[in-house]
Amino acid sequence: MKLKKIWETNIGSQIFDVKVGDFDGDGSSEIVVCTEDGRIVIVSIDGEIVHELFISENKPIWRLELYDITRDGKMEIISGGMDGLLNIFRWNNDTIELFWSQSFQNSVSGLFFDDINDDSKTELVAYSLDKSLRVLNPLNGELMWGQLFEDGVGVVKAYDCDGDGDIEVIGGGNDGTLRVFNGKDGELKWFKKFTNNIRCLSCFQDKKIVICGGDDKEIYFLNGINGGFIKSIAMDEFVWEIVLYTIESKRENVLVYSYSFDYLNNDADIRDLKFKSKLISFNSDLEINWEIEGFNIEDLKISFPYIIAGTTKGNMLFINESTGNIIDRDNCGSTINNVEIRSQNVYCVTKKGKVICFNLNRD
């Protein structure tokens, strides 16, 4: 597999997230990004800036999702950032309008869509540093149920972690707790207390095993039914993200990567730093398939049989999923904050404000 850069566009401010979808319903996808200076920018599939929304001056927008809430063939833009506003925008009569908005008391940490209560309708799950986890009706923002943590909520996922046929909403907090709620009504099913905040989590649903990790530099494997401890693995750095995926044989794997902040207080050129961060592949028997060290990964996506990862040093890595071997790489000139894949194209966004499109040549 080889990389081929197709185009790059300078947005003029650090970009934190990128999503790709048909926002205006014209049958062609757009690239939507959010910035450090409070904008949402819509870029054509050819790399031209076509729309800008000035949302929150000099307050970063961290998170984006695209979802067809109204089922009209056009995808709404859902954004959340430092100002605590959860905004939903839609395309209507050739203009971008605010569909609805909801305010949190602190920065929005994340958001996603899923049917968590088995009603054949999709709910919007959002969570914040204001200690709240909210399940919302995406059509109007109505609260369906909510929960409070003792500190900010850093990560939330939805899985059937105990095998009862119902979805559980699992939240990791800055208070060091992992909390598992019934997706239908928000009732607490079990929780686990750790010594530091939880940054990431996932679940082997077939094996009923929850995986989580955070700032105590341990990967934990827990019984999904009751939170019982199975085992842990010590890491040299913060456990940053856990990505679940299913390989072609239908067997579940996870990728776990750790993260170092050494570069923040180091006067050396970041290109000369040697990171101890790791990327580890586990199978559902909790065995390590492979691991690689030395790359501080900011974000990765799976395009089977490849892993596409963006790093703090600005490297775009293309990795063989089954072996962990790096097949090809390119450098984007600054930290790659996020990566998105659509069809044969890979889109990455950088600290220096660039959107870069690569073609994924599989020959």
XYZ file of C-alpha atoms in Angstrom:
363
model
C 0.000 0.000 0.000
C 1.252 3.460 -0.884
C 0.298 6.971 0.113
C -0.528 9.654 -2.386
C -1.282 13.188 -1.207
C -4.208 14.599 -3.230
C -4.634 18.078 -1.728
C -4.231 20.164 1.388
C -6.167 23.205 2.604
C -5.111 25.711 5.261
C -7.940 26.624 7.643
C -5.877 29.142 9.635
C -6.331 27.692 13.124
C -5.588 24.403 14.880
C -8.167 21.741 13.919
C -9.367 19.236 16.527
C -11.868 16.993 14.725
C -12.925 15.993 11.214
C -15.982 14.194 9.876
C -17.079 13.364 6.318
C -20.664 13.146 5.037
C -23.344 14.676 2.795
C -24.418 17.748 4.753
C -26.425 19.563 2.082
C -28.049 16.534 0.434
C -26.522 17.077 -3.002
C -25.247 13.498 -3.264
C -21.611 14.487 -2.681
C -19.790 14.350 0.641
C -18.298 17.341 2.429
C -15.460 17.452 4.952
C -16.465 19.183 8.196
C -13.831 20.344 10.700
C -13.830 22.304 13.979
C -11.150 24.686 15.146
C -9.330 26.164 18.106
C -10.695 29.640 17.329
C -14.317 28.490 17.575
C -15.294 27.817 13.956
C -16.927 24.993 12.059
C -15.566 24.925 8.511
C -17.086 22.931 5.645
C -14.702 21.897 2.871
C -15.668 20.396 -0.480
C -14.461 16.968 -1.494
C -11.910 18.791 -3.704
C -10.487 20.813 -0.805
C -12.241 24.177 -1.264
C -13.700 26.024 1.735
C -17.428 26.400 1.020
C -18.933 27.468 4.373
C -17.779 28.805 7.745
C -19.747 29.012 10.979
C -18.385 31.332 13.668
C -19.648 29.603 16.807
C -17.676 30.688 19.849
C -14.947 33.282 19.474
C -11.572 32.024 20.696
C -13.153 29.075 22.522
C -12.186 25.769 20.904
C -14.692 23.300 19.520
C -13.420 19.830 20.357
C -15.938 17.355 18.979
C -18.048 16.849 15.851
C -20.525 14.289 14.608
C -22.539 14.092 11.391
C -25.880 12.303 11.570
C -29.142 12.423 9.607
C -31.359 13.170 12.604
C -34.413 14.178 10.554
C -34.004 11.327 8.013
C -34.270 13.678 5.042
C -31.056 12.606 3.307
C -29.073 15.528 4.746
C -26.723 15.094 7.683
C -26.929 17.471 10.620
C -23.721 18.786 12.208
C -23.468 18.229 15.948
C -20.720 20.102 17.794
C -19.458 20.513 21.336
C -16.626 22.572 22.777
C -15.119 24.623 25.565
C -18.098 27.002 25.799
C -20.296 24.089 26.983
C -22.760 24.402 24.101
C -24.053 21.329 22.330
C -25.197 22.695 18.953
C -27.057 20.981 16.126
C -27.004 22.656 12.698
C -28.910 21.680 9.574
C -29.077 22.684 5.914
C -32.370 24.357 5.070
C -33.236 26.284 1.896
C -29.570 26.767 0.957
C -28.668 28.153 4.385
C -27.190 26.714 7.560
C -29.498 27.147 10.545
C -29.400 26.173 14.209
C -31.732 23.214 14.758
C -31.466 23.230 18.562
C -28.903 23.835 21.281
C -28.334 22.706 24.841
C -25.998 24.215 27.416
C -23.640 22.374 29.743
C -21.938 24.176 32.624
C -18.474 23.240 31.370
C -16.696 21.949 28.284
C -18.382 19.177 26.273
C -16.061 16.152 26.401
C -17.732 13.981 23.785
C -20.914 12.842 22.030
C -22.199 9.933 19.964
C -25.380 8.370 18.546
C -26.719 4.905 19.376
C -29.953 3.086 20.130
C -29.298 2.465 23.802
C -32.850 1.659 24.973
C -34.001 -0.832 22.317
C -36.771 1.389 20.923
C -35.458 1.262 17.323
C -34.691 4.977 17.579
C -31.281 6.571 17.901
C -30.431 8.585 21.006
C -27.779 11.294 21.362
C -25.399 10.679 24.258
C -23.326 13.667 25.413
C -21.046 14.173 28.407
C -19.129 17.014 29.930
C -16.559 18.264 32.391
C -19.555 19.655 34.325
C -19.886 16.070 35.751
C -23.004 15.212 33.728
C -23.836 12.383 31.343
C -27.007 13.073 29.335
C -29.105 10.907 27.025
C -31.100 13.191 24.705
C -33.802 12.957 22.073
C -31.879 14.136 18.974
C -34.990 15.687 17.399
C -35.506 18.278 20.136
C -32.834 17.902 22.829
C -35.295 16.587 25.415
C -33.546 14.838 28.320
C -34.419 11.135 28.442
C -32.214 10.398 31.427
C -29.027 11.689 32.973
C -26.428 10.889 35.611
C -23.881 12.891 37.587
C -20.306 11.931 38.429
C -18.247 13.397 41.271
C -15.946 15.020 38.703
C -15.868 15.572 34.945
C -16.836 12.763 32.566
C -14.029 11.901 30.159
C -15.278 8.939 28.125
C -18.593 7.158 27.484
C -19.356 4.108 25.313
C -22.385 1.841 24.792
C -22.164 -1.977 24.773
C -24.054 -5.019 25.953
C -21.259 -5.732 28.406
C -23.059 -8.345 30.549
C -24.750 -10.407 27.829
C -28.330 -9.757 28.951
C -29.416 -8.548 25.506
C -29.732 -4.912 26.607
C -27.305 -2.072 25.981
C -25.370 -0.623 28.897
C -23.937 2.886 28.907
C -20.451 2.833 30.424
C -18.831 6.025 31.647
C -15.295 6.772 32.826
C -14.838 9.763 35.067
C -12.106 12.083 36.255
C -13.061 10.897 39.741
C -11.473 7.549 38.884
C -14.751 5.653 38.630
C -16.025 3.383 35.902
C -19.839 3.343 36.025
C -22.205 1.043 34.145
C -25.818 2.185 33.616
C -28.899 0.499 32.208
C -29.387 2.097 28.781
C -33.178 2.202 29.136
C -33.486 4.225 32.332
C -29.977 5.118 33.548
C -30.106 2.900 36.632
C -26.620 2.161 37.990
C -25.769 -1.523 37.563
C -22.206 -1.510 38.949
C -19.163 0.680 39.377
C -15.455 0.345 40.003
C -13.140 2.835 41.678
C -9.573 3.399 40.465
C -6.762 5.613 41.755
C -6.875 8.095 38.857
C -9.116 9.305 36.042
C -10.328 6.934 33.323
C -9.553 8.182 29.797
C -10.687 5.286 27.610
C -12.761 2.112 27.602
C -14.097 -0.627 25.364
C -15.665 -4.078 25.631
C -15.251 -7.601 24.282
C -19.001 -8.211 24.100
C -18.720 -11.908 23.192
C -16.548 -12.547 26.252
C -18.358 -10.026 28.529
C -15.072 -8.255 29.329
C -14.742 -4.494 29.835
C -11.339 -2.912 29.110
C -10.381 0.494 30.488
C -7.370 2.626 31.362
C -6.186 6.103 32.209
C -3.710 8.144 34.169
C -2.612 5.408 36.568
C -0.875 3.809 33.546
C -2.629 0.441 33.774
C -4.815 -1.442 31.307
C -7.630 -3.151 33.259
C -9.712 -6.126 32.149
C -12.951 -6.488 34.121
C -15.888 -8.886 34.249
C -18.651 -7.097 32.354
C -21.384 -8.590 34.550
C -20.215 -7.269 37.903
C -16.924 -5.408 37.421
C -14.830 -8.178 38.943
C -11.098 -7.860 38.329
C -9.637 -10.241 35.738
C -6.138 -8.845 35.187
C -4.176 -5.685 34.492
C -1.124 -4.751 32.436
C 1.235 -1.956 33.499
C 2.237 0.668 30.946
C 5.029 3.250 30.973
C 2.697 6.070 29.898
C -0.936 7.151 30.204
C -3.434 4.728 28.671
C -4.935 7.037 26.052
C -7.394 5.164 23.827
C -8.914 1.735 23.199
C -10.379 0.898 19.773
C -12.572 -2.177 19.284
C -12.988 -3.748 15.849
C -14.013 -7.056 14.313
C -11.729 -8.865 11.913
C -13.023 -10.739 8.890
C -13.383 -13.993 10.831
C -15.839 -12.107 13.110
C -13.454 -12.288 16.047
C -13.104 -9.152 18.150
C -9.760 -7.408 18.625
C -8.826 -4.209 20.398
C -6.026 -1.730 19.851
C -4.743 0.022 22.976
C -2.346 2.926 22.758
C -0.544 4.882 25.431
C 0.470 8.537 25.367
C 3.342 10.629 26.691
C 3.208 14.321 27.564
C 7.013 14.604 27.758
C 7.116 16.941 24.762
C 5.128 19.668 26.568
C 7.930 20.650 28.940
C 10.894 19.742 26.773
C 12.968 22.352 24.937
C 14.265 19.798 22.432
C 12.927 19.639 18.900
C 9.947 17.311 19.014
C 11.370 15.443 16.024
C 14.338 14.374 18.186
C 12.328 13.069 21.148
C 12.113 9.335 21.755
C 8.698 8.318 23.029
C 8.058 5.216 25.143
C 4.420 5.131 24.054
C 3.071 1.830 22.709
C 0.410 0.529 20.358
C -0.745 -2.956 21.401
C -3.124 -5.353 19.645
C -5.104 -7.739 21.895
C -7.433 -10.571 20.944
C -10.521 -11.490 22.966
C -8.540 -14.153 24.849
C -6.598 -11.176 26.271
C -3.452 -12.288 24.455
C -1.114 -9.763 22.837
C -1.023 -10.216 19.062
C 1.772 -7.660 18.599
C 3.025 -4.344 19.897
C 5.084 -1.445 18.562
C 6.811 1.274 20.576
C 8.057 4.798 19.959
C 5.044 6.524 18.374
C 2.900 8.999 20.302
C -0.445 8.389 18.586
C -3.087 11.132 18.594
C -5.770 9.240 16.668
C -6.196 6.076 14.601
C -8.830 4.456 12.431
C -9.252 0.966 10.975
C -9.609 0.342 7.243
C -9.267 -3.417 7.285
C -6.704 -4.894 6.862
C -4.889 -1.631 7.661
C -4.543 0.716 10.613
C -4.129 4.408 9.819
C -2.590 6.407 12.679
C -1.644 10.057 13.117
C 1.098 10.973 15.579
C 2.305 13.881 17.699
C 5.349 14.247 15.436
C 3.081 14.628 12.395
C 3.643 11.167 10.931
C 0.818 9.424 9.127
C 1.417 5.694 9.643
C -0.119 2.868 7.617
C 0.165 -0.348 9.601
C -0.602 -3.967 8.735
C -3.406 -4.983 11.127
C -2.348 -8.618 11.474
C 1.396 -8.082 12.047
C 1.879 -4.521 13.291
C 4.397 -3.838 10.522
C 4.515 -0.262 9.215
C 3.900 -0.422 5.472
C 4.205 3.234 4.562
C 4.340 6.677 6.153
C 4.261 10.353 5.350
C 4.805 13.508 7.400
C 2.192 16.260 7.540
C 4.405 18.975 9.029
C 2.756 19.183 12.459
C 0.814 17.106 14.990
C -2.042 15.129 13.420
C -4.988 15.651 15.755
C -7.561 13.477 14.029
C -8.010 11.055 11.132
C -11.079 10.070 9.102
C -11.451 7.509 6.291
C -13.998 7.442 3.478
C -13.736 4.918 0.666
C -10.213 5.193 -0.784
C -9.410 8.548 0.844
C -7.883 9.402 4.213
C -8.431 12.869 5.690
C -6.281 14.193 8.500
C -6.304 17.511 10.373
C -3.299 19.124 12.030
C -2.199 21.427 14.801
C -1.090 24.008 12.234
C -4.576 24.179 10.731
C -4.328 22.014 7.634
C -6.810 19.540 6.203
C -4.884 16.990 4.155
C -6.357 14.361 1.819
C -4.443 11.189 0.965
C -5.495 8.488 -1.448
C -5.228 4.961 -0.082
C -3.622 3.002 -2.919
C -4.051 -0.671 -2.077
C -2.132 -2.038 -5.087
